[in-house]
Coordinates of C-alpha atoms in Angstrom, one line a residue:
M2 CA 23.0 15.2 -19.1
D3 CA 26.0 17.5 -18.6
L4 CA 27.1 20.0 -21.1
E5 CA 30.4 18.2 -22.2
S6 CA 28.5 15.0 -23.1
Y7 CA 25.6 16.9 -24.8
Y8 CA 27.8 19.0 -27.0
E9 CA 30.6 16.3 -27.4
I10 CA 33.3 18.5 -26.4
D11 CA 36.0 15.7 -26.4
R12 CA 35.1 14.6 -29.9
T13 CA 35.0 18.1 -31.2
A14 CA 38.4 19.1 -29.7
E15 CA 40.0 16.0 -31.1
F16 CA 38.7 16.8 -34.6
I17 CA 39.9 20.4 -34.5
L18 CA 43.5 19.4 -33.3
S19 CA 43.6 16.4 -35.8
R20 CA 43.0 18.7 -38.8
N21 CA 45.2 21.5 -37.4
F22 CA 42.5 24.2 -37.8
A23 CA 43.4 27.5 -36.6
R24 CA 40.1 29.4 -37.1
V25 CA 37.0 27.6 -36.3
A26 CA 33.4 28.9 -36.6
L27 CA 30.8 27.5 -34.1
Q28 CA 27.3 27.7 -35.6
F29 CA 24.4 27.6 -33.1
P30 CA 20.7 27.6 -33.7
D31 CA 18.6 30.1 -31.8
D32 CA 17.5 27.7 -29.1
L33 CA 20.9 26.6 -28.3
L34 CA 22.6 30.1 -28.4
K35 CA 22.3 30.5 -24.7
D36 CA 24.9 27.7 -24.2
S37 CA 27.4 29.1 -26.7
T38 CA 29.7 30.9 -24.1
K39 CA 29.9 27.7 -22.0
V40 CA 30.7 25.6 -24.9
V41 CA 33.4 28.0 -26.1
R42 CA 35.0 27.8 -22.5
A43 CA 34.8 24.1 -22.4
L44 CA 36.4 23.7 -25.8
Y45 CA 39.2 26.1 -25.0
T46 CA 39.9 24.1 -21.8
K47 CA 39.8 20.7 -23.6
L48 CA 42.1 22.0 -26.4
A49 CA 44.6 23.3 -23.9
S50 CA 44.5 19.8 -22.1
L51 CA 45.0 17.9 -25.4
K52 CA 47.9 20.1 -26.4
A53 CA 49.6 19.7 -23.0
S54 CA 49.2 16.0 -22.9
S55 CA 50.1 15.4 -26.6
D56 CA 53.6 14.2 -27.2
E57 CA 53.6 15.1 -30.8
E58 CA 54.3 18.6 -32.1
I59 CA 51.1 20.5 -33.2
R60 CA 51.6 22.5 -36.1
G61 CA 50.2 26.0 -36.4
D62 CA 51.0 29.5 -35.6
G63 CA 49.3 29.7 -32.3
D64 CA 46.2 28.9 -30.3
V65 CA 42.9 28.0 -32.0
G66 CA 40.5 30.7 -32.5
L67 CA 36.7 30.0 -31.9
F68 CA 34.1 32.2 -33.3
V69 CA 30.3 32.0 -32.5
M70 CA 27.9 32.6 -35.4
A71 CA 24.6 33.7 -33.9
D72 CA 22.6 34.8 -36.9
T73 CA 22.8 32.5 -39.9
T74 CA 22.2 33.9 -43.4
F75 CA 19.7 31.3 -44.3
G76 CA 18.2 28.4 -42.5
S77 CA 19.8 27.1 -39.3
C78 CA 20.0 23.6 -40.5
C79 CA 22.4 24.6 -43.3
V80 CA 26.1 25.2 -42.8
D81 CA 26.5 29.0 -43.1
E82 CA 29.6 29.1 -45.2
V83 CA 29.0 32.8 -46.0
G84 CA 29.0 33.8 -42.4
A85 CA 32.1 31.6 -41.8
S86 CA 33.9 33.3 -44.7
H87 CA 33.7 36.6 -43.0
I88 CA 36.1 35.4 -40.4
N89 CA 38.2 33.3 -42.8
A90 CA 37.3 30.2 -40.9
D91 CA 39.0 26.9 -41.8
C92 CA 35.9 24.8 -40.9
V93 CA 32.4 25.0 -39.3
I94 CA 31.3 23.1 -36.3
H95 CA 27.5 22.8 -36.6
Y96 CA 25.2 22.3 -33.5
G97 CA 21.6 21.1 -33.4
H98 CA 19.3 19.8 -36.2
T99 CA 20.8 19.8 -39.7
C100 CA 19.9 18.8 -43.2
L101 CA 23.4 17.4 -43.9
T102 CA 23.4 19.0 -47.4
P103 CA 26.9 19.0 -49.0
T104 CA 29.0 22.1 -48.6
S105 CA 30.8 24.1 -51.3
T106 CA 34.0 25.4 -49.8
L107 CA 34.4 24.5 -46.1
P108 CA 34.5 21.2 -44.3
A109 CA 31.8 20.8 -41.6
F110 CA 31.6 18.8 -38.4
F111 CA 28.2 18.0 -36.9
V112 CA 27.1 17.7 -33.4
F113 CA 23.5 16.5 -33.4
G114 CA 22.7 16.8 -29.6
K115 CA 21.2 14.3 -27.4
A116 CA 17.5 14.5 -26.7
P117 CA 16.1 12.3 -23.8
I118 CA 14.2 9.2 -24.8
N119 CA 12.6 6.3 -23.0
V120 CA 14.1 3.3 -24.8
S121 CA 11.9 0.6 -23.1
N122 CA 8.6 2.4 -24.0
C123 CA 10.0 3.1 -27.5
V124 CA 10.7 -0.7 -28.1
N125 CA 7.3 -1.7 -26.9
N126 CA 5.6 0.7 -29.3
L127 CA 7.8 -0.4 -32.1
L128 CA 7.1 -4.2 -31.6
H129 CA 3.3 -3.5 -31.4
T130 CA 3.6 -1.5 -34.7
A131 CA 5.5 -4.2 -36.3
D132 CA 3.1 -6.9 -35.1
T133 CA -0.1 -5.0 -36.2
A134 CA 1.4 -3.8 -39.5
G135 CA 2.0 -7.2 -41.0
K136 CA 4.8 -5.9 -43.1
P137 CA 8.4 -4.9 -42.7
V138 CA 9.0 -1.9 -40.5
M139 CA 11.8 0.7 -41.2
V140 CA 12.8 2.7 -38.2
L141 CA 13.7 6.3 -38.9
F142 CA 14.7 9.0 -36.4
G143 CA 15.6 12.5 -35.8
L144 CA 19.3 13.1 -35.5
E145 CA 19.1 14.2 -32.0
Y146 CA 18.2 10.5 -31.1
A147 CA 21.2 9.0 -33.1
Y148 CA 23.1 8.5 -29.9
A149 CA 20.5 6.1 -28.5
M150 CA 20.1 3.9 -31.5
L151 CA 22.6 1.4 -30.3
D152 CA 20.8 0.8 -27.0
L153 CA 17.6 0.7 -28.9
K154 CA 18.8 -2.0 -31.2
K155 CA 20.1 -4.2 -28.3
A156 CA 16.8 -3.7 -26.6
V157 CA 14.8 -4.8 -29.6
L158 CA 16.9 -7.9 -30.1
E159 CA 16.4 -8.9 -26.4
A160 CA 12.6 -8.2 -26.6
L161 CA 12.1 -10.3 -29.8
V162 CA 13.3 -13.4 -27.9
S163 CA 10.5 -13.3 -25.5
Y164 CA 7.9 -11.4 -27.7
E165 CA 4.9 -13.6 -28.7
S166 CA 3.7 -12.9 -32.2
Q167 CA 1.9 -15.0 -34.9
A168 CA 4.2 -13.8 -37.6
E169 CA 7.8 -13.2 -37.8
L170 CA 8.6 -9.6 -37.3
E171 CA 11.1 -7.8 -39.5
I172 CA 12.5 -4.6 -38.3
Q173 CA 15.2 -2.5 -40.1
F174 CA 17.1 0.5 -38.9
S175 CA 18.2 3.5 -41.0
D176 CA 21.6 5.0 -40.5
V177 CA 23.1 8.4 -40.3
V178 CA 24.7 9.5 -43.5
C179 CA 27.8 11.0 -42.0
S180 CA 29.1 13.2 -39.2
V181 CA 31.7 15.2 -41.2
L182 CA 31.2 16.8 -44.6
E183 CA 34.0 17.7 -47.0
P184 CA 33.6 20.5 -49.6
S185 CA 34.2 18.0 -52.3
G186 CA 31.0 16.3 -51.5
K187 CA 32.6 13.3 -49.8
S188 CA 31.3 12.4 -46.3
S189 CA 33.2 10.7 -43.6
D190 CA 33.1 9.7 -40.0
F191 CA 35.0 10.9 -37.0
G192 CA 35.0 9.5 -33.5
G193 CA 32.6 6.6 -34.0
I194 CA 29.3 8.2 -35.0
M195 CA 28.8 5.5 -37.7
E196 CA 29.6 2.8 -35.2
L197 CA 27.3 4.5 -32.7
V198 CA 24.3 4.0 -34.8
G199 CA 25.3 0.7 -36.0
V200 CA 26.6 1.4 -39.6
S201 CA 28.9 -1.1 -41.2
H202 CA 30.6 0.3 -44.1
A203 CA 31.2 -3.1 -45.7
N204 CA 27.6 -4.1 -45.4
D205 CA 26.5 -0.7 -46.6
A206 CA 28.5 -1.1 -49.8
A207 CA 27.1 -4.5 -50.4
G208 CA 23.6 -3.3 -49.8
V209 CA 23.9 -0.7 -52.5
Q210 CA 24.8 -3.3 -55.0
S211 CA 22.0 -5.7 -53.9
G212 CA 19.2 -3.1 -53.4
T213 CA 17.9 0.4 -53.8
R214 CA 19.3 3.2 -51.7
H215 CA 17.0 5.7 -50.2
S216 CA 17.6 8.7 -48.1
T217 CA 15.8 11.5 -46.2
G218 CA 16.5 13.9 -43.4
G219 CA 20.2 13.0 -43.1
L220 CA 19.4 9.2 -42.9
V221 CA 20.0 6.4 -45.4
W222 CA 18.8 2.8 -45.9
N223 CA 18.7 0.1 -48.5
V224 CA 15.7 -1.7 -49.8
P225 CA 16.6 -5.3 -51.0
Q226 CA 16.2 -6.3 -54.6
G227 CA 12.6 -7.5 -55.5
R228 CA 11.0 -5.3 -52.8
K229 CA 9.5 -1.9 -53.1
V230 CA 9.8 0.9 -50.4
E231 CA 6.0 1.1 -50.4
E232 CA 6.0 -2.4 -48.9
Y233 CA 7.5 -1.0 -45.7
S234 CA 5.8 0.7 -42.7
M235 CA 7.7 3.7 -41.5
F236 CA 8.3 4.2 -37.7
W237 CA 9.5 7.7 -37.1
I238 CA 11.1 8.6 -33.7
G239 CA 11.0 12.3 -33.1
S240 CA 9.0 15.4 -33.1
E241 CA 6.8 16.8 -35.9
N242 CA 9.5 18.9 -37.5
A243 CA 10.6 19.5 -41.1
A244 CA 12.3 16.3 -41.5
F245 CA 9.1 14.5 -40.6
A246 CA 7.2 16.6 -43.2
N247 CA 9.7 15.7 -45.8
L248 CA 9.2 12.0 -44.9
V249 CA 5.5 12.2 -45.2
L250 CA 5.8 13.8 -48.7
T251 CA 8.6 11.8 -50.1
F252 CA 7.1 8.4 -48.9
N253 CA 3.5 9.2 -49.2
G254 CA 2.7 5.7 -50.4
C255 CA 3.9 4.1 -47.1
E256 CA 2.1 3.7 -43.8
I257 CA 3.8 6.1 -41.3
V258 CA 3.4 6.2 -37.5
R259 CA 5.3 8.5 -35.3
Y260 CA 6.7 8.0 -31.7
D261 CA 6.8 11.2 -29.9
A262 CA 9.7 10.7 -27.5
T263 CA 9.0 14.1 -25.7
E264 CA 5.5 13.1 -24.7
D265 CA 6.2 9.3 -24.7
R266 CA 3.3 8.3 -26.9
L267 CA 2.5 6.8 -30.3
V268 CA 0.9 9.0 -32.9
T269 CA -1.0 7.1 -35.6
D270 CA -3.4 9.8 -36.9
L271 CA -1.5 11.6 -39.6
S272 CA -4.5 13.1 -41.4
Q273 CA -3.1 16.6 -40.8
Q274 CA 0.2 15.8 -42.3
R275 CA -1.5 14.1 -45.2
R276 CA -3.2 17.5 -46.1
I277 CA 0.2 18.8 -46.9
I278 CA 0.1 16.8 -50.1
K279 CA -3.2 18.3 -51.1
R280 CA -1.9 21.8 -50.3
R281 CA 1.2 21.3 -52.5
Y282 CA -1.0 20.1 -55.4
F283 CA -3.1 23.2 -55.1
L284 CA 0.0 25.4 -55.3
V285 CA 1.2 23.6 -58.4
E286 CA -2.1 24.2 -60.2
K287 CA -1.9 27.9 -59.0
A288 CA 1.7 28.2 -60.4
K289 CA 0.6 27.0 -63.8
D290 CA -1.4 30.3 -64.3
A291 CA 1.6 32.5 -63.3
N292 CA 3.1 35.0 -65.7
I293 CA 6.0 36.4 -63.7
V294 CA 8.1 34.0 -61.7
G295 CA 10.5 34.9 -58.9
I296 CA 13.4 32.6 -58.2
L297 CA 14.3 32.9 -54.5
V298 CA 18.0 32.0 -53.7
G299 CA 17.6 30.2 -50.4
T300 CA 21.2 29.0 -49.9
L301 CA 24.7 30.1 -51.0
G302 CA 26.5 27.1 -49.7
V303 CA 24.7 23.9 -50.8
A304 CA 26.6 22.2 -53.6
G305 CA 24.9 22.6 -57.0
Y306 CA 22.6 25.6 -56.1
L307 CA 23.9 27.7 -59.0
H308 CA 23.2 24.9 -61.5
M309 CA 19.6 24.6 -60.1
I310 CA 19.0 28.3 -60.4
H311 CA 20.1 28.3 -64.1
Q312 CA 17.9 25.2 -64.6
M313 CA 14.9 27.0 -63.2
K314 CA 15.6 30.0 -65.4
E315 CA 15.5 27.8 -68.5
L316 CA 12.4 26.0 -67.3
V317 CA 10.4 29.2 -66.7
T318 CA 11.5 31.0 -69.9
G319 CA 10.9 27.9 -71.8
A320 CA 7.4 27.9 -70.6
G321 CA 6.8 31.4 -71.9
K322 CA 7.1 33.2 -68.5
K323 CA 9.3 35.9 -67.2
A324 CA 11.8 35.1 -64.5
Y325 CA 13.6 37.2 -61.9
T326 CA 16.2 36.0 -59.5
L327 CA 16.0 37.3 -55.9
A328 CA 18.3 36.9 -52.9
M329 CA 17.1 38.1 -49.7
G330 CA 18.2 35.7 -46.9
R331 CA 15.2 34.1 -45.1
P332 CA 12.0 35.0 -46.9
N333 CA 9.0 36.2 -45.1
P334 CA 5.7 37.8 -46.1
A335 CA 7.1 41.4 -45.7
K336 CA 10.0 40.8 -47.9
L337 CA 8.1 39.1 -50.7
A338 CA 5.4 41.7 -50.6
N339 CA 8.0 44.2 -52.1
F340 CA 7.7 42.2 -55.3
P341 CA 3.9 42.1 -56.1
E342 CA 4.5 41.6 -59.8
C343 CA 5.6 38.1 -59.1
D344 CA 2.7 35.6 -59.3
V345 CA 4.7 32.7 -57.8
F346 CA 8.1 32.2 -56.2
I347 CA 10.4 29.2 -56.6
Y348 CA 12.5 28.6 -53.5
V349 CA 15.9 27.0 -54.1
S350 CA 17.0 25.8 -50.8
C351 CA 17.8 22.6 -48.8
A352 CA 15.1 20.0 -48.3
Q353 CA 14.6 21.0 -44.7
T354 CA 13.6 24.6 -45.4
A355 CA 12.1 24.2 -48.9
L356 CA 8.5 23.8 -47.6
L357 CA 7.3 27.2 -46.7
D358 CA 3.8 27.7 -45.4
S359 CA 2.8 30.5 -47.8
K360 CA -0.7 31.0 -46.5
E361 CA 0.4 34.4 -45.2
F362 CA 2.2 35.3 -48.4
L363 CA 0.7 37.3 -51.3
A364 CA 2.0 34.7 -53.8
P365 CA 2.6 31.0 -53.4
V366 CA 6.1 29.7 -52.8
I367 CA 6.8 26.3 -54.4
T368 CA 9.8 23.9 -54.6
P369 CA 11.9 23.3 -57.7
F370 CA 10.2 19.8 -58.1
E371 CA 6.8 21.5 -58.0
A372 CA 8.1 23.9 -60.6
M373 CA 9.0 21.0 -62.8
I374 CA 5.5 19.8 -62.8
A375 CA 4.0 23.2 -63.2
F376 CA 6.0 24.5 -66.1
K377 CA 7.1 21.3 -67.9
S378 CA 4.7 20.7 -70.7
G379 CA 2.7 17.4 -70.4
S380 CA 3.9 16.6 -66.9
Q381 CA 1.5 15.0 -64.5
W382 CA 1.9 14.4 -60.7
T383 CA 2.0 10.6 -60.2
G384 CA 2.3 10.9 -56.4
E385 CA 6.1 10.9 -56.4
Y386 CA 7.8 13.7 -54.6
V387 CA 11.4 14.8 -54.7
M388 CA 12.7 17.1 -51.9
E389 CA 16.4 17.3 -52.8
F390 CA 17.0 19.6 -55.7
R391 CA 20.2 17.8 -56.4
D392 CA 18.2 14.9 -57.7
L393 CA 16.5 17.2 -60.2
I394 CA 19.9 18.3 -61.6
K395 CA 20.2 14.9 -63.3
L396 CA 17.5 15.9 -65.7
S397 CA 18.7 16.8 -69.1
P398 CA 17.7 20.2 -70.7
E399 CA 15.7 18.3 -73.3
E400 CA 13.5 16.9 -70.5
V401 CA 12.9 20.3 -69.0
G402 CA 11.8 22.7 -71.7
K403 CA 9.6 22.6 -74.9
P404 CA 6.3 24.2 -73.9
S405 CA 3.2 22.9 -75.6
E406 CA 1.4 24.9 -78.3
E407 CA -2.0 23.5 -77.3
A408 CA -4.3 25.2 -74.8
R409 CA -4.4 23.7 -71.3
F410 CA -7.2 23.7 -68.9
S411 CA -6.9 25.9 -65.8
F412 CA -8.7 24.4 -62.7
L413 CA -8.5 27.9 -61.0
Q414 CA -9.8 30.0 -63.9
G415 CA -12.2 27.3 -65.2
G416 CA -11.2 27.6 -68.8
Y417 CA -8.5 26.9 -71.3
I418 CA -5.3 29.0 -71.5
E419 CA -2.8 29.4 -74.2
D420 CA 0.7 30.2 -72.7
Q421 CA 3.0 32.6 -74.5
N422 CA 6.4 31.2 -75.6
L423 CA 9.0 34.0 -75.3
D424 CA 11.5 31.9 -77.3
G425 CA 8.9 30.9 -79.9
I426 CA 10.3 33.1 -82.7
D427 CA 12.9 31.4 -84.7
A428 CA 16.3 33.0 -85.1
E429 CA 15.7 33.6 -88.8
D430 CA 12.5 35.3 -88.2
D431 CA 13.9 37.8 -85.8
E432 CA 14.6 40.4 -88.4
G433 CA 12.2 42.0 -90.7
D434 CA 8.5 42.1 -90.8
L435 CA 8.0 38.5 -89.8
A436 CA 9.2 39.2 -86.2
L437 CA 6.5 41.9 -85.9
A438 CA 3.9 39.5 -87.4
H439 CA 4.8 36.9 -84.8
A440 CA 4.7 39.4 -82.0
T441 CA 1.3 40.8 -83.1
E442 CA -0.1 37.2 -83.5
K443 CA 0.9 36.4 -79.8
A444 CA -0.8 39.5 -78.5
L445 CA -4.1 38.6 -80.0
S446 CA -6.7 36.8 -77.8
L447 CA -8.7 33.9 -79.4
R448 CA -12.2 33.8 -78.3
D449 CA -15.3 32.0 -79.4
R450 CA -19.0 32.3 -78.6
H451 CA -18.2 31.8 -75.0
P452 CA -15.8 34.7 -74.0
N453 CA -14.3 32.9 -71.0
S454 CA -13.6 29.6 -72.9
I455 CA -10.1 30.4 -73.9
V456 CA -7.7 32.9 -72.2
K457 CA -4.5 33.9 -73.7
G458 CA -1.7 34.0 -71.0
M459 CA 0.3 37.2 -71.5
A460 CA 3.9 37.0 -70.1
K461 CA 4.5 40.5 -68.7
S462 CA 7.8 41.9 -67.3
G463 CA 8.3 43.8 -64.1
A464 CA 8.5 47.1 -66.0
E465 CA 5.1 46.5 -67.8
F466 CA 3.7 45.7 -64.3
L467 CA 5.0 49.0 -62.8
A468 CA 3.7 51.0 -65.8
A469 CA 0.2 49.6 -65.3
R470 CA 0.1 50.7 -61.6
T471 CA -2.0 53.7 -60.7
Y472 CA 0.5 54.8 -58.1
H473 CA 4.2 55.2 -59.0
G474 CA 5.5 56.9 -55.9
L475 CA 6.2 60.6 -55.3
D476 CA 5.7 62.8 -58.3
M477 CA 9.1 64.5 -58.6
D478 CA 9.5 67.2 -61.3
S479 CA 13.2 66.9 -61.9
Y480 CA 13.2 69.5 -64.8
S481 CA 11.9 72.4 -62.6
S482 CA 14.6 74.2 -60.6
S483 CA 12.3 76.8 -59.1
P484 CA 11.1 75.8 -55.4
E485 CA 7.5 74.9 -54.9
P486 CA 5.4 77.0 -52.4
F487 CA 4.6 75.4 -49.1
I488 CA 1.0 74.0 -48.5
V489 CA -0.5 74.4 -45.1
G490 CA -1.9 71.0 -44.1
R491 CA -4.8 70.1 -41.9
S492 CA -4.6 70.4 -38.2
G493 CA -6.4 68.7 -35.4
K494 CA -7.0 65.1 -34.4
A495 CA -7.8 62.3 -36.9
S496 CA -11.2 61.9 -35.2
G497 CA -12.1 65.4 -36.3
Y498 CA -9.9 68.0 -38.0
E499 CA -10.6 71.7 -37.5
D500 CA -11.9 72.2 -41.0
E501 CA -14.4 69.4 -40.5
K502 CA -15.6 70.9 -37.3
S503 CA -16.2 74.3 -39.0
C504 CA -18.3 72.5 -41.7
E505 CA -20.4 70.9 -39.0
K506 CA -21.2 74.2 -37.3
K507 CA -22.4 75.6 -40.6

C-alpha cells in the first residue's frame, strides 16, 4: 500500500482547506514517526495542487504551516492539545491508534491507518464462530481495520447465501464513533469514514431509541430492546492491544474470541486476559488499606478530567485518607518511586492508557472506577467494569462519600480495620476542648484479647511520613557561618581499601 493511501493524504488536505486552518499540528506515534517527513512533503504537494485547481478564493494570510509533534505529553492515543498549544495550532491531525476521547480546546482529525487483513479467511473464521456459538455475534475491530469493514460485510453476505448451518446465523457489526472531534464534544464525519464502515446516521438514531447503546475502543453499537449484551458473543479483529484489554474487562460476561489478522489465525484461549480481572480485584483490595493516596494526572486534554480529579479528591478525603495530586506526564516506576509515602495511586487518564501494569511499581496504580469500589463505603464489585471516567462523573457527590464508622475486614492484613475520617469532626466541635477530645479518640487503637483482631488505620500526611524517616538528606547546619575542616577520605579500590590492607597485615 502506497504512502498517500495509507495516510489518506487527499482526505486530510481537503479537511485542512475546507476549515481554512493556517497552523496544523501533525501528531505521530513512535512507530510511525519515521514516515513524518514523507507525509509532510506529500501534504504540502497536495495542498498546493488543491489551491491551484480551486476556483474559489481561499481565505487566509498565506500558506498552511505543518508542524510535526514527535514526543507527546501523555499517551500517544490521546490528542496532545498541550503540545499543539505551544505552536498555536488551529487543529491536530492524529495518526495511528487512538482512543477517540473528546478534546477540550482544539478540533482533531483522525487518520487510523490501514493494516493488512485477509478478508476471506476472516469471514470463514467469523462464520465458524457464529455457527458454534449458537448466539448472536458482535463484530468489533481495531480502528486500523476500519477501511476493510465494507468489503468484509459484503463478503459475509455473499458467504451466508451458500453457507450450510443448522441454525440461522445472526451477525452484527459495530461502527466507528467518528473521524473528527470538535472541542465542544460533538463528533462529525469528513470524507466518508462513516459510510466506509457502513454507518447509517438515520438507523443509528433509531437504534438509540429502540435499544441500549454500548461503546468501547472508539466503536459503538446498539443492543435491541429485550436483549442483554451478555447474550452476544464478541468477535474481535485485531491485535492484543489496550483496546482489546478494555473489551475483556468491560464485557467480561461475554464470550470473546480474537482473530489475529497479522498471523491470520483465530485465538479462543483468553485465560491470560481473564487473569487481568483477578489482578485488578487484588489491587482494589490493596487500595482499601492505603492511608496516603496520590492522584496522577494522566491527561490535560480529555474533556472532564478536572471534574474527575476533584471528584477523586472528595472520594479519598471522605474515606479518611490523605490525597496528593501529581502531574508528571507518562508515569513509570522511577518517577513514582520519588513519592514513597503514597500507598496507592489513582491514574486519571483515557481508557486506553488507564490500565498500567504496576508489578514493577512500588505502589499499585488503579483506575477511578477501582477507586470508587475501594474508597466508597459499602461498595462491592459485581463484575461490572467502567473504563471511561466520563461515565463516573454522572455519579452525584452523595453517592461517592460518607465513609462507614464500622470496622471492615482486610483480606491482606487478615483482620478488621477502622479507617479514620478526616472530616468526622462537626463544624460546631472544631473549637474548644471537644475538638481535642475527638482528635485524641481517633488516635487511640482499639484492641481486645487478640492484638491483631482490630487495626486502627491512621491517615498520615507526607510531612509526617518524612519526619518518621531515618534519613532526611544531607545534614546542613545553616546557622554556622564558619567553614568546616576537610576530611580525608578512603583511598584505593572498592575490593580493598588501603586502610583495610594495613589491618590485614597486622
